[in-house]
Short mmCIF file of C-alpha atoms in Angstrom, two decimals:
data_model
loop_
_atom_site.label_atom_id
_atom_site.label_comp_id
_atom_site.label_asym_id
_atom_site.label_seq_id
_atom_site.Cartn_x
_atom_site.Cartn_y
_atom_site.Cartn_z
CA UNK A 1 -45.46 -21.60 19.79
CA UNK A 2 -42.14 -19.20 19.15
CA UNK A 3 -42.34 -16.84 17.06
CA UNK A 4 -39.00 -15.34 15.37
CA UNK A 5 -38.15 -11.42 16.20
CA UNK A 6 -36.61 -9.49 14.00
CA UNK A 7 -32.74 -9.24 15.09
CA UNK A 8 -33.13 -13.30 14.68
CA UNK A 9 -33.71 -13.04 10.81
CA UNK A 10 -30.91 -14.17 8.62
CA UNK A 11 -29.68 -11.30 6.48
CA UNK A 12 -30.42 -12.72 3.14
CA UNK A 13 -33.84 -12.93 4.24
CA UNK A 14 -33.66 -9.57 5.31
CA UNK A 15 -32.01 -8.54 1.66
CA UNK A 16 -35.16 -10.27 0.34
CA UNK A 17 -37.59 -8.38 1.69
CA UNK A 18 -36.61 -5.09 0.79
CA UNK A 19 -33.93 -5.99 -2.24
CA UNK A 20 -34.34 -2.39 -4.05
CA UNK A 21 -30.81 -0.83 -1.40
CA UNK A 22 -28.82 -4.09 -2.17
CA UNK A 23 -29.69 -4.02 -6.09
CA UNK A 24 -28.56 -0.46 -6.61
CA UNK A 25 -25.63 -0.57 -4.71
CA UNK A 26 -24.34 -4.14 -6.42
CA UNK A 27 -25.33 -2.63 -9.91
CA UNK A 28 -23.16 0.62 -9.72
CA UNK A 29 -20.47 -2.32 -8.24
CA UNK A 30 -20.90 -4.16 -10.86
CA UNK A 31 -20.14 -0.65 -13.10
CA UNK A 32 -17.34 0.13 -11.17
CA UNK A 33 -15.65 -3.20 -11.18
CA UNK A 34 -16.56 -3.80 -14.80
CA UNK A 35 -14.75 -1.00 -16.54
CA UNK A 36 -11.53 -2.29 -14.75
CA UNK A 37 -11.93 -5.45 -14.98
CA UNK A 38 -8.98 -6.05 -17.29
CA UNK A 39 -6.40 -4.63 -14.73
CA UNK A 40 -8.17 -6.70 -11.94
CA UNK A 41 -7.57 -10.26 -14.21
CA UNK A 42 -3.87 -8.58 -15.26
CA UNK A 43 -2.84 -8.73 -11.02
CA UNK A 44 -4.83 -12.24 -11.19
CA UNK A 45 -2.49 -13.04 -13.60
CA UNK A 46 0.60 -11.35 -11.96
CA UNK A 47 -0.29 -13.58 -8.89
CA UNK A 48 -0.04 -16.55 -10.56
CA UNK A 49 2.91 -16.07 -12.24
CA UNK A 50 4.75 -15.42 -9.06
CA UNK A 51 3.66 -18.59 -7.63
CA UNK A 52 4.84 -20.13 -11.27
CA UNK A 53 8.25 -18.70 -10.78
CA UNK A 54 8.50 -19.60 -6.47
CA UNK A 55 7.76 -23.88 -7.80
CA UNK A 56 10.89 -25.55 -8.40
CA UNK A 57 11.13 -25.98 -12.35
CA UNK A 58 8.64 -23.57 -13.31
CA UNK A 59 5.47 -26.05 -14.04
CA UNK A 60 2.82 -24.40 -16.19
CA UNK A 61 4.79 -21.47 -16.99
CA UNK A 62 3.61 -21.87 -20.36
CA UNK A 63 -0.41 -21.53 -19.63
CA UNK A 64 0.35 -18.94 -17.09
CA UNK A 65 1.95 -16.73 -19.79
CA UNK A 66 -0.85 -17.54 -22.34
CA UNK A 67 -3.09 -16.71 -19.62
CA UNK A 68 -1.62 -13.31 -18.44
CA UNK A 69 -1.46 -12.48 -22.38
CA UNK A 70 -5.40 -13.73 -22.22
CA UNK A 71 -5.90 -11.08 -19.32
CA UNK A 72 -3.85 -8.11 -20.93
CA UNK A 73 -6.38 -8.65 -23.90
CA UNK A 74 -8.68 -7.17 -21.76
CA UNK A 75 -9.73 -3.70 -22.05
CA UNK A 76 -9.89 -1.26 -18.86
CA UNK A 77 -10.94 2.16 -18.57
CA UNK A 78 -8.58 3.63 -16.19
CA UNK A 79 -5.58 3.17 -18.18
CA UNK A 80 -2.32 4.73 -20.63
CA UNK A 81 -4.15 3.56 -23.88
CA UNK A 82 -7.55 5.31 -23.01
CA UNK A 83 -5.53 8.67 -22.21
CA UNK A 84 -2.23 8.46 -23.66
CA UNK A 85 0.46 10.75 -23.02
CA UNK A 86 3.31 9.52 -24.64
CA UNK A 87 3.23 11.10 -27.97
CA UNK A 88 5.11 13.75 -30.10
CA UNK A 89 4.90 16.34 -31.70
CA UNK A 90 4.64 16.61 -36.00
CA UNK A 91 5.77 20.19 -36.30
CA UNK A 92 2.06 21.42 -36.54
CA UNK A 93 0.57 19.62 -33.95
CA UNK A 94 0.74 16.87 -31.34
CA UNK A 95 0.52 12.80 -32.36
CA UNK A 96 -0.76 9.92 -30.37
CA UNK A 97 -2.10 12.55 -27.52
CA UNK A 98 -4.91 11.95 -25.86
CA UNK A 99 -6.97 14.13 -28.28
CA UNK A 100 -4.40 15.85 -29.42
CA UNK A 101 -3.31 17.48 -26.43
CA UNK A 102 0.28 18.06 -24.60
CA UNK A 103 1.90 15.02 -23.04
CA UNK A 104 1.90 17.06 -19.85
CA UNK A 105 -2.02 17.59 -20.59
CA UNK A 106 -2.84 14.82 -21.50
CA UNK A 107 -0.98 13.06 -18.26
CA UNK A 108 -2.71 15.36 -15.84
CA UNK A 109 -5.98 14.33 -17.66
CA UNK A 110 -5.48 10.80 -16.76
CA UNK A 111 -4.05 11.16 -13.15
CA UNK A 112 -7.30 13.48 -12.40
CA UNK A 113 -9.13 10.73 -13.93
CA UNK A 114 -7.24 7.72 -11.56
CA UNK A 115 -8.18 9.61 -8.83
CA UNK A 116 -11.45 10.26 -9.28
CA UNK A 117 -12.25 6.78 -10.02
CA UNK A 118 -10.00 5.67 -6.76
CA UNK A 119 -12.12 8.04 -5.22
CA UNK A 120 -16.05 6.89 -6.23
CA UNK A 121 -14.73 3.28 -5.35
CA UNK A 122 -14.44 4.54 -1.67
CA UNK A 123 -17.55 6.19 -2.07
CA UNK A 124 -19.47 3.02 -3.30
CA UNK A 125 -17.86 1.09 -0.39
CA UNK A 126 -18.69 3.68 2.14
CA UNK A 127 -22.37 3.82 0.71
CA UNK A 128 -22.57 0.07 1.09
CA UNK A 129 -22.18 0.40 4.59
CA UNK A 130 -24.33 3.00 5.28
CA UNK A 131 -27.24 0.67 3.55
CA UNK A 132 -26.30 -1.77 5.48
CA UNK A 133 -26.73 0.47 8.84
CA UNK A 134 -29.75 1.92 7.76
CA UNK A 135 -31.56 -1.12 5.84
CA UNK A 136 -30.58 -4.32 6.81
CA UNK A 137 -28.48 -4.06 10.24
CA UNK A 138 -30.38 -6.45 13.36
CA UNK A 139 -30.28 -3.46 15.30
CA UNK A 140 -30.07 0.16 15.69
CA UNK A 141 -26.81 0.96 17.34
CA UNK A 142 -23.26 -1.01 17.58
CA UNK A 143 -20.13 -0.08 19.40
CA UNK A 144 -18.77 0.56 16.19
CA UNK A 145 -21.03 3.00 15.45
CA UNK A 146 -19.32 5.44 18.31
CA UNK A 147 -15.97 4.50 16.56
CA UNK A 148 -16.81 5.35 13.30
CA UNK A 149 -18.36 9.05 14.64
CA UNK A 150 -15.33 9.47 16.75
CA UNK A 151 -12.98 9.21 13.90
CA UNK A 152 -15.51 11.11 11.25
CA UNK A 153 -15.07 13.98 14.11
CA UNK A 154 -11.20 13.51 14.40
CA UNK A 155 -9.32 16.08 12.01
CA UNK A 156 -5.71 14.70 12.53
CA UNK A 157 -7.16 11.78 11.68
CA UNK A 158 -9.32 12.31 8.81
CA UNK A 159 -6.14 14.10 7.39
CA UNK A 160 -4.16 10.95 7.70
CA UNK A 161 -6.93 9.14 6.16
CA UNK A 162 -6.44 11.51 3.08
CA UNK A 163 -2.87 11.10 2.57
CA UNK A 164 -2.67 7.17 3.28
CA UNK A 165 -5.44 7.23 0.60
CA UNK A 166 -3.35 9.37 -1.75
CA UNK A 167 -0.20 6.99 -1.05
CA UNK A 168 -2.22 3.67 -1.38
CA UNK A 169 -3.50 4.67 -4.62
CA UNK A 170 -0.23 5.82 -6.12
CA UNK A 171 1.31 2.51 -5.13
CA UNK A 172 -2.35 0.59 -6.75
CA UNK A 173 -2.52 2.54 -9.65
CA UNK A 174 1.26 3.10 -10.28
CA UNK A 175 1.49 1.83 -14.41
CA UNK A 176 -1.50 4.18 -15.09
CA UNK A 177 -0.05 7.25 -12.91
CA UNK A 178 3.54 7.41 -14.55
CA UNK A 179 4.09 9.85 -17.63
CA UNK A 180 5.93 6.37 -19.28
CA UNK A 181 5.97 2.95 -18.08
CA UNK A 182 8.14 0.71 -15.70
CA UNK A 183 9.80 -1.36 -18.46
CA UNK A 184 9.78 1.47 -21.26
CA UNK A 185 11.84 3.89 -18.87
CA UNK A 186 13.70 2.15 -16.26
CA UNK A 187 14.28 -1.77 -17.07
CA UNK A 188 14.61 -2.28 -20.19
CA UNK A 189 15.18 0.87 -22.11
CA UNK A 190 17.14 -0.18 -24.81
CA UNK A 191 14.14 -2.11 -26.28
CA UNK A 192 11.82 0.56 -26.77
CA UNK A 193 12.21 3.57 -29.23
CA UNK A 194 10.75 7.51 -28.82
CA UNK A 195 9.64 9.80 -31.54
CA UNK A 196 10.44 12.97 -31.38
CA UNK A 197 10.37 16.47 -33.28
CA UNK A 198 14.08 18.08 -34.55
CA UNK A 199 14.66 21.64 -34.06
CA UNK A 200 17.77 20.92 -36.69
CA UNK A 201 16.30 18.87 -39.53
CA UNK A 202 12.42 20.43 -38.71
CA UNK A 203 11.54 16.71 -39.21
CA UNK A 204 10.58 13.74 -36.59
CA UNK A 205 13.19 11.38 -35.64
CA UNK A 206 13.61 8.28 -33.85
CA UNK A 207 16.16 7.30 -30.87
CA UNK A 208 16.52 4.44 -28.28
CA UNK A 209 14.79 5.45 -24.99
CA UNK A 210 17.76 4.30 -23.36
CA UNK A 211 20.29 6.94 -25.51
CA UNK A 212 17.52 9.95 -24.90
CA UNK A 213 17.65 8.99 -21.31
CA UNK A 214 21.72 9.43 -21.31
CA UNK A 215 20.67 12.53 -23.28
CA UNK A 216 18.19 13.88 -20.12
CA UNK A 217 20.15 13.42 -17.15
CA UNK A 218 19.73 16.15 -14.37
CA UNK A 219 23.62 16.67 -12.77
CA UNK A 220 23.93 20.23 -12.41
CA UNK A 221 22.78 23.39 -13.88
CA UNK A 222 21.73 24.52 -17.63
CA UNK A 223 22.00 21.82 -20.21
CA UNK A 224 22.52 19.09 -17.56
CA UNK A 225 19.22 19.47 -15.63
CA UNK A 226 15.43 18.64 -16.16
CA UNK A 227 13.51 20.23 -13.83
CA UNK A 228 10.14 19.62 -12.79
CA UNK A 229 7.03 19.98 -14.75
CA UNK A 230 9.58 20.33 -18.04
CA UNK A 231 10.28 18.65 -21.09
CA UNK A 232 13.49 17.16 -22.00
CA UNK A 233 15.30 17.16 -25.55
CA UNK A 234 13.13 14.85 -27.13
CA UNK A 235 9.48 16.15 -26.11
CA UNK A 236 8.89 13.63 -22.75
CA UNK A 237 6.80 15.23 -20.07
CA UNK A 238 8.67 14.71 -16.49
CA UNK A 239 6.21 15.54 -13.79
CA UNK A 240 9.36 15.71 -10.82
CA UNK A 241 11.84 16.01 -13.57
CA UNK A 242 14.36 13.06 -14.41
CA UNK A 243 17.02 11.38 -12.34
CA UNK A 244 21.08 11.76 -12.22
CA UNK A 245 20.61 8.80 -15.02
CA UNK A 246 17.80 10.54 -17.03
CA UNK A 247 15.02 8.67 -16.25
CA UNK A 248 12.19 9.76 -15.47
CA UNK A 249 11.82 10.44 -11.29
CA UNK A 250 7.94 10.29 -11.07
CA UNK A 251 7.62 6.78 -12.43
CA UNK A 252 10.10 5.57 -10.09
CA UNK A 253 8.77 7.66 -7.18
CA UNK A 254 5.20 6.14 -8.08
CA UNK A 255 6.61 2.29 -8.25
CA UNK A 256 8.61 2.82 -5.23
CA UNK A 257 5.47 3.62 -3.25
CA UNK A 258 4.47 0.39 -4.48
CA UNK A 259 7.52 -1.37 -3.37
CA UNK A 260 7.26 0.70 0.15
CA UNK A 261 3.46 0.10 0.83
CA UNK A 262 4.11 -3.98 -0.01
CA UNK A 263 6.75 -4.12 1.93
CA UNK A 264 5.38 -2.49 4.98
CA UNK A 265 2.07 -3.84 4.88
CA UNK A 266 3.21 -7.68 4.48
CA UNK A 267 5.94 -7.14 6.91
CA UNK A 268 3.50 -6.20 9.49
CA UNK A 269 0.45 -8.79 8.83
CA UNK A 270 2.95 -10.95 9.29
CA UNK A 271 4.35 -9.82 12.86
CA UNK A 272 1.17 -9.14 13.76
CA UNK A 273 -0.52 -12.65 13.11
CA UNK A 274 2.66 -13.75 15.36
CA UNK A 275 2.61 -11.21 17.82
CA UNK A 276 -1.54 -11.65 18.20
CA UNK A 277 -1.23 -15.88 18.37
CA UNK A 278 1.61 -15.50 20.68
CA UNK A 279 -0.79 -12.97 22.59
CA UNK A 280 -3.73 -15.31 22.66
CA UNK A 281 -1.39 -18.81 23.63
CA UNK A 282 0.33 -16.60 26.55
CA UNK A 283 -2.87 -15.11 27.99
CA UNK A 284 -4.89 -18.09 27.83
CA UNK A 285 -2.07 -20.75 29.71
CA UNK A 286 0.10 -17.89 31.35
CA UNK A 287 2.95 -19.43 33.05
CA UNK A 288 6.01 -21.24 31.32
CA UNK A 289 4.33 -19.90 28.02
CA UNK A 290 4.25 -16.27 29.11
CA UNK A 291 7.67 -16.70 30.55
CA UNK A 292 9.46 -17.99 27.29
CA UNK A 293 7.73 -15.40 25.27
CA UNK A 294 8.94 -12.52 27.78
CA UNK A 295 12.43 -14.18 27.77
CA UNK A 296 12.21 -14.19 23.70
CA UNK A 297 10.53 -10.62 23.03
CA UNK A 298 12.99 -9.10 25.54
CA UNK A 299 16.16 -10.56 23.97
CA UNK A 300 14.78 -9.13 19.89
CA UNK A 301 13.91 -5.90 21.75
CA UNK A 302 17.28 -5.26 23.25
CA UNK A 303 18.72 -5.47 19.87
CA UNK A 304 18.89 -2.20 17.53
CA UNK A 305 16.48 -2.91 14.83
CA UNK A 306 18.56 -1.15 12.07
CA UNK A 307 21.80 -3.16 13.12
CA UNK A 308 19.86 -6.49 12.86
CA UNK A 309 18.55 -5.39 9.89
CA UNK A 310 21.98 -4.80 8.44
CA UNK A 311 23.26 -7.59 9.65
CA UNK A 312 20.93 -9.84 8.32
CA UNK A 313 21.57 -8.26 5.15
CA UNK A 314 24.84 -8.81 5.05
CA UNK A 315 24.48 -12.42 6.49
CA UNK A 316 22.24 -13.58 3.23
CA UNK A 317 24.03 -11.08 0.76
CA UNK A 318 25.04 -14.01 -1.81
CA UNK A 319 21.90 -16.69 -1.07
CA UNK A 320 19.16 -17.22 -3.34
CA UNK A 321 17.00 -15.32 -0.58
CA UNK A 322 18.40 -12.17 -0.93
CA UNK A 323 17.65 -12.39 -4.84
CA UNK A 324 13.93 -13.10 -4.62
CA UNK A 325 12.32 -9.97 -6.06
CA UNK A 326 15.00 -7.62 -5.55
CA UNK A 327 15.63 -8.49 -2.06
CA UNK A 328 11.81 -7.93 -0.96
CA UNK A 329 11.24 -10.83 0.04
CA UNK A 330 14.29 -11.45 2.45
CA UNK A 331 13.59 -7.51 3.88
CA UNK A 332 9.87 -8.39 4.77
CA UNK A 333 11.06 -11.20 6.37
CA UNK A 334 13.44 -9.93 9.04
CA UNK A 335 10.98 -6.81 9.72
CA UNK A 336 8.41 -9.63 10.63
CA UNK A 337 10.87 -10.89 13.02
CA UNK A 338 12.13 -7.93 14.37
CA UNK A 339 8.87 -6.39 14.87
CA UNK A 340 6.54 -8.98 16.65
CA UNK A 341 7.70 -8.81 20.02
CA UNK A 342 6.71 -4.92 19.54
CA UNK A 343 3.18 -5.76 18.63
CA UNK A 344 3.03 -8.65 21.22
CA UNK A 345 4.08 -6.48 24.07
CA UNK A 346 1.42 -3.69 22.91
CA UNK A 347 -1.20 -6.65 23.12
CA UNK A 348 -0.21 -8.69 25.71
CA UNK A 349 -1.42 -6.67 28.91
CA UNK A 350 -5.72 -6.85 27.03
CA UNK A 351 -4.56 -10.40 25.98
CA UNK A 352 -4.12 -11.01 29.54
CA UNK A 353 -7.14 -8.99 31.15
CA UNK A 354 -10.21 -10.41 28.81
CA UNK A 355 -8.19 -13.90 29.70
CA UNK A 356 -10.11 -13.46 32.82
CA UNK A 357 -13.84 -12.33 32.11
CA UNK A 358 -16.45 -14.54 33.12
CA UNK A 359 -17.37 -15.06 29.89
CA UNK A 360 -14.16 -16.93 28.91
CA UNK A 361 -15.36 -19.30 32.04
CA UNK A 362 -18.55 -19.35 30.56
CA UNK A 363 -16.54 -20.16 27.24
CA UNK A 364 -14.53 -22.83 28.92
CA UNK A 365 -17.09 -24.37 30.79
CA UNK A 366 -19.49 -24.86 27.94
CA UNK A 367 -16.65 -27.49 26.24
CA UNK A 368 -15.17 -25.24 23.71
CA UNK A 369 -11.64 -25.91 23.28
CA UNK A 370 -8.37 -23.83 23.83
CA UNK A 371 -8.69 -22.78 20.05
CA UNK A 372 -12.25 -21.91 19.89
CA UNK A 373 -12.13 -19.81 23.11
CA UNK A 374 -9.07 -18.35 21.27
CA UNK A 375 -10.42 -17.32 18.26
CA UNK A 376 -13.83 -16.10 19.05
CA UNK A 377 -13.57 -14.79 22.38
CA UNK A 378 -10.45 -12.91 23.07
CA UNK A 379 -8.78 -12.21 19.87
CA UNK A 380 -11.58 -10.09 18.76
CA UNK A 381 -11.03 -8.53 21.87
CA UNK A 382 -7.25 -7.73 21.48
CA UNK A 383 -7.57 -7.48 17.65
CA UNK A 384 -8.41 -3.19 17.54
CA UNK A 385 -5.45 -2.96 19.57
CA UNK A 386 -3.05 -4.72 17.12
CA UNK A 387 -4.56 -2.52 14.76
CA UNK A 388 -3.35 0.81 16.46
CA UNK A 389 -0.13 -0.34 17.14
CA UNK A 390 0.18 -1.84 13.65
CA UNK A 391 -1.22 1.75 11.73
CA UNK A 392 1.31 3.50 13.66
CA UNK A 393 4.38 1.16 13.13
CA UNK A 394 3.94 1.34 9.25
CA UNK A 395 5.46 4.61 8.87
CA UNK A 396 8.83 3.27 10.58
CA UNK A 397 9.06 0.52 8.31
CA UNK A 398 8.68 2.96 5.38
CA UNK A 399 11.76 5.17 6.91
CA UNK A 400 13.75 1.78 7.37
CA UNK A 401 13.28 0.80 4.19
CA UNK A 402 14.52 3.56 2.67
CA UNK A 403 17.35 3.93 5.21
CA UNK A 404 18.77 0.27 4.54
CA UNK A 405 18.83 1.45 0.44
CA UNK A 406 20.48 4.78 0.92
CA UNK A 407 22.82 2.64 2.93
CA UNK A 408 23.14 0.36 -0.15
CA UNK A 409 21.73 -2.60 1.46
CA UNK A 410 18.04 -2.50 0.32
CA UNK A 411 16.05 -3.21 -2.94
CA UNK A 412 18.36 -3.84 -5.15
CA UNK A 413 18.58 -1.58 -8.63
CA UNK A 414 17.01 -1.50 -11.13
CA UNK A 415 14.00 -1.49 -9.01
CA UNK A 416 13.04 1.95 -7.97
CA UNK A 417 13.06 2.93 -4.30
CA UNK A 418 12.53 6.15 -2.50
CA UNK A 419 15.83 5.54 -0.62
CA UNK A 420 18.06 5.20 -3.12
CA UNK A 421 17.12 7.95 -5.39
CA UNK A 422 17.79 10.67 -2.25
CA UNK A 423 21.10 8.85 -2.34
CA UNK A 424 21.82 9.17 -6.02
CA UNK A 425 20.40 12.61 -5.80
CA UNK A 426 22.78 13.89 -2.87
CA UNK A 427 25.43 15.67 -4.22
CA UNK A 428 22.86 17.66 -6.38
CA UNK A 429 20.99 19.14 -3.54
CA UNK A 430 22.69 22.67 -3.85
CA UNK A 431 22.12 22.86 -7.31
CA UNK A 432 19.55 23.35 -9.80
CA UNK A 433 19.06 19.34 -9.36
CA UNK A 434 17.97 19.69 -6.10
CA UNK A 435 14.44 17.62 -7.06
CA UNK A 436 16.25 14.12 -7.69
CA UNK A 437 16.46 14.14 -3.14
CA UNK A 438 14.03 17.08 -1.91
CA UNK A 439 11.09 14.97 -3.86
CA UNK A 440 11.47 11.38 -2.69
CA UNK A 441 12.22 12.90 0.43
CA UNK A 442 9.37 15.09 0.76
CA UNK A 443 7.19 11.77 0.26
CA UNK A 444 8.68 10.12 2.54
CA UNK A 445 8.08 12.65 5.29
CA UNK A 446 4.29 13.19 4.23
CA UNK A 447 3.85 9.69 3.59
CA UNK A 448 4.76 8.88 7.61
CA UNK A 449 3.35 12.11 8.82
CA UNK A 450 0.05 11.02 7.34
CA UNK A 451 0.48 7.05 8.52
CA UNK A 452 0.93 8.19 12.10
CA UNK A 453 -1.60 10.69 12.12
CA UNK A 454 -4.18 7.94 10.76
CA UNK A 455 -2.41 5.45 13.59
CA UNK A 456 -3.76 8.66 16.29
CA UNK A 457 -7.39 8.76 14.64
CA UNK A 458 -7.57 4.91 14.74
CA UNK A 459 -6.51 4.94 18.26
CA UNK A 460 -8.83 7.51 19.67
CA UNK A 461 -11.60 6.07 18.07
CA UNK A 462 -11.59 3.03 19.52
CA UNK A 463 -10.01 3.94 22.85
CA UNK A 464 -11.79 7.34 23.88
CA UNK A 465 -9.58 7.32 27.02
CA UNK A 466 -6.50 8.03 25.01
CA UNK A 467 -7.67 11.56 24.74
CA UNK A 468 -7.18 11.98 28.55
CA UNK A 469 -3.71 11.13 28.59
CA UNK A 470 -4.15 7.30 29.66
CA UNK A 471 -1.43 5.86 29.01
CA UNK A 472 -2.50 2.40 30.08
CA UNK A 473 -5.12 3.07 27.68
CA UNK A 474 -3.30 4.45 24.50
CA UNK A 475 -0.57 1.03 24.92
CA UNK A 476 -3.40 -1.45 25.48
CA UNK A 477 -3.88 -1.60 28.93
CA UNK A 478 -0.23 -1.26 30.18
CA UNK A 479 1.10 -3.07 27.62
#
């Protein structure tokens, strides 16, 4: 008669028998995820309206705009209407503030208050998997384990960890960050009005956001400038100041992140679910295969990447590709293309060497076909090294991006990005204006800095031998 051992135990029978870990941790979840539960159902509804608009004759577009409307209904905690900023002041004290407070205040309230939410989610994730370790894991120890205590122990890592955290949530939590919103400030400004108090009349007034922005600008010195942390003429906050344009930099640096972040990270799922099922097809029937995709991947790499990316631009400049979302769409595309042989090459030499354990024999020999061996013996195997080469490539999408629109040939305006407001801001850097370039600019720097420095945590943690100076090791196995 067998009897069942304990690492043999399904987990939910495991959860069962000792529910009180999983309870706690799903109710403060639950918490967690509850008070935003609006925003979450307000990017369900976002989603669906972009598939809406990508379906020839935009079916349902209709009940997906009742439904987003449905969704913004919704209340969340971690928004503008909980802690608004955006308020004026009565000539005795401040209006539609957050409890009567500044706008700058007020706005530093609710940033403080993003983050610290942003933070306790992270926390309640990284709980959950300590529960799991100590409660309900089949056994003691895992190889992961000794990755996860390498990088806990790895300070140029753990300080890349910070600032990719700091960037991700920016991009995330963008419309709640900014001192004024997306549409208010920057695309349609001529719909939306802003109270403010008189010094002449002693009495509130009322102007078109777009003529206070014309009103704000920062070209020079004196009159023409809004620094940073200042108000402008008609009592608006402006954390990093405005731009040549007057509007206001820090919600455009905030939604550029976002534009950044998406483009980088689809751009490189992409090439990397290419380069890693070229990987697996090349190392599993070697040969003509390999041969083609050497022949291939050599031919994109001898290319410069920017001048096929400008190129390309230029190519679809008047198509109905280049238009989708600003040019996104078109930009993530040719960095997927450009970028796969990199990621295949950095694969290809483990690809190649767990091709030929005995346990892909074993694999082989048992019946499972090409695919299964595929998918659940080797790409596991080659997948942490995709994901080293992929954490460190991020950061040089990031700079391209922003190169190709300080060229002129990126995300197309009105949409903000980091690229084009150090171009707008050039001219300006000698002069009191100097924040419209030095800012984005900075970002951009940290932002890459702290991607690459996250890429060099990732990658000692799971390969220990890249401390010694293997090479072989730090490429994926002479890659």
């Amino acid at each position: 008669m067998s009897t069942t051992t304990e690492t043999e135990i399904p987990l939910r029978q495991r959860v069962a028998e000792n529910p009180q870990p999983a309870l706690i941790w799903a109710a403060v979840g639950a918490v967690l995820i509850g008070v935003e539960l609006g925003a979450i159902l307000q990017v369900v509804g976002a989603v669906a309206g972009v598939v809406v608009n990508l379906l020839p004759g935009d079916p349902g577009a209709s009940a997906v705009q009742s439904l987003q409307a449905a969704f913004n209904a919704v209340p969340t905690l971690v928004s503008r209407d909980v802690i608004p900023n955006q308020g004026y002041w009565n000539g005795t004290g401040y209006e539609n503030t957050f409890l009567g407070l500044s706008p700058a205040v007020a706005w530093f309230i609710r940033v403080a208050f993003v983050y610290a939410y942003a933070f306790a989610v992270l926390a309640w994730a990284w709980n959950g998997y300590t529960r799991f370790r100590r409660h309900y894991r089949r056994v003691d120890w895992t190889p992961r384990d000794d990755v996860v205590n390498r990088f806990r122990g790895h300070s140029w890592g753990k300080f890349g960890l910070v600032i990719v955290i700091t960037f991700v949530v920016m991009a995330v939590f963008a419309p709640a960050l900014g001192p004024t919103t997306m549409e208010r400030n920057i695309l349609q400004p001529y719909d939306y009005e802003v109270t403010y108090w008189s010094e002449d009349t002693q009495s509130t007034e009322t102007v078109l956001v777009g003529e206070a922005n014309l009103g704000s600008g920062s070209q020079g010195a004196g009159d023409e400038n809004v620094a940073p942390l200042t108000y402008d003429d008609y009592g608006r906050f402006h954390p990093f100041g405005t731009a040549t344009n007057g509007k206001d930099l820090f919600t455009q640096v905030v939604f550029g992140a976002r534009i950044s972040l998406t483009i980088a990270v689809v751009a490189m799922g992409i090439a990397g679910l290419i380069g890693l099922g070229l990987a697996m097809i090349t190392a599993y029937y070697k040969g003509l295969a390999d041969l083609a995709t050497v022949l291939v991947s050599d031919s994109v790499q001898a290319l410069p990447v920017i001048m096929v990316l400008i190129l390309m631009l230029v190519i679809f400049q008047n198509t109905w590709v280049r238009e989708l979302y600003d040019g996104a769409v078109l930009i993530i595309l040719i960095f997927s293309v450009v970028y796969w042989p990199f990621i295949w090459r950095s694969i290809r030499g483990p690809a190649l060497q767990v091709s030929e354990e005995d346990w892909i024999d074993a694999a082989k020999s048992f019946g499972q076909t090409p695919t299964q061996v595929m998918r659940k013996h080797m790409a596991p195997y080659v997948f942490s090294y995709m994901l080293i080469y992929a954490s460190l490539s991020l950061g040089g999408i990031i700079i391209s991006v922003a190169g190709l629109s300080y060229l002129g040939l990126g995300i197309t305006a009105p949409t903000p990005e980091w690229g084009r407001l150090i171009a707008n801001g050039q001219q300006y850097v000698a002069s009191p204006s100097w924040h419209i370039s030095l800012v984005p600019g900075l970002l951009i720097t940290l932002v890459v800095t702290g991607l690459n420095a996250f890429g060099d945590g990732i990658r000692d943690a799971i390969d220990p031998q890249a401390d010694t100076g293997d090479e072989a090791a730090a490429t994926g196995g002479g890659a």
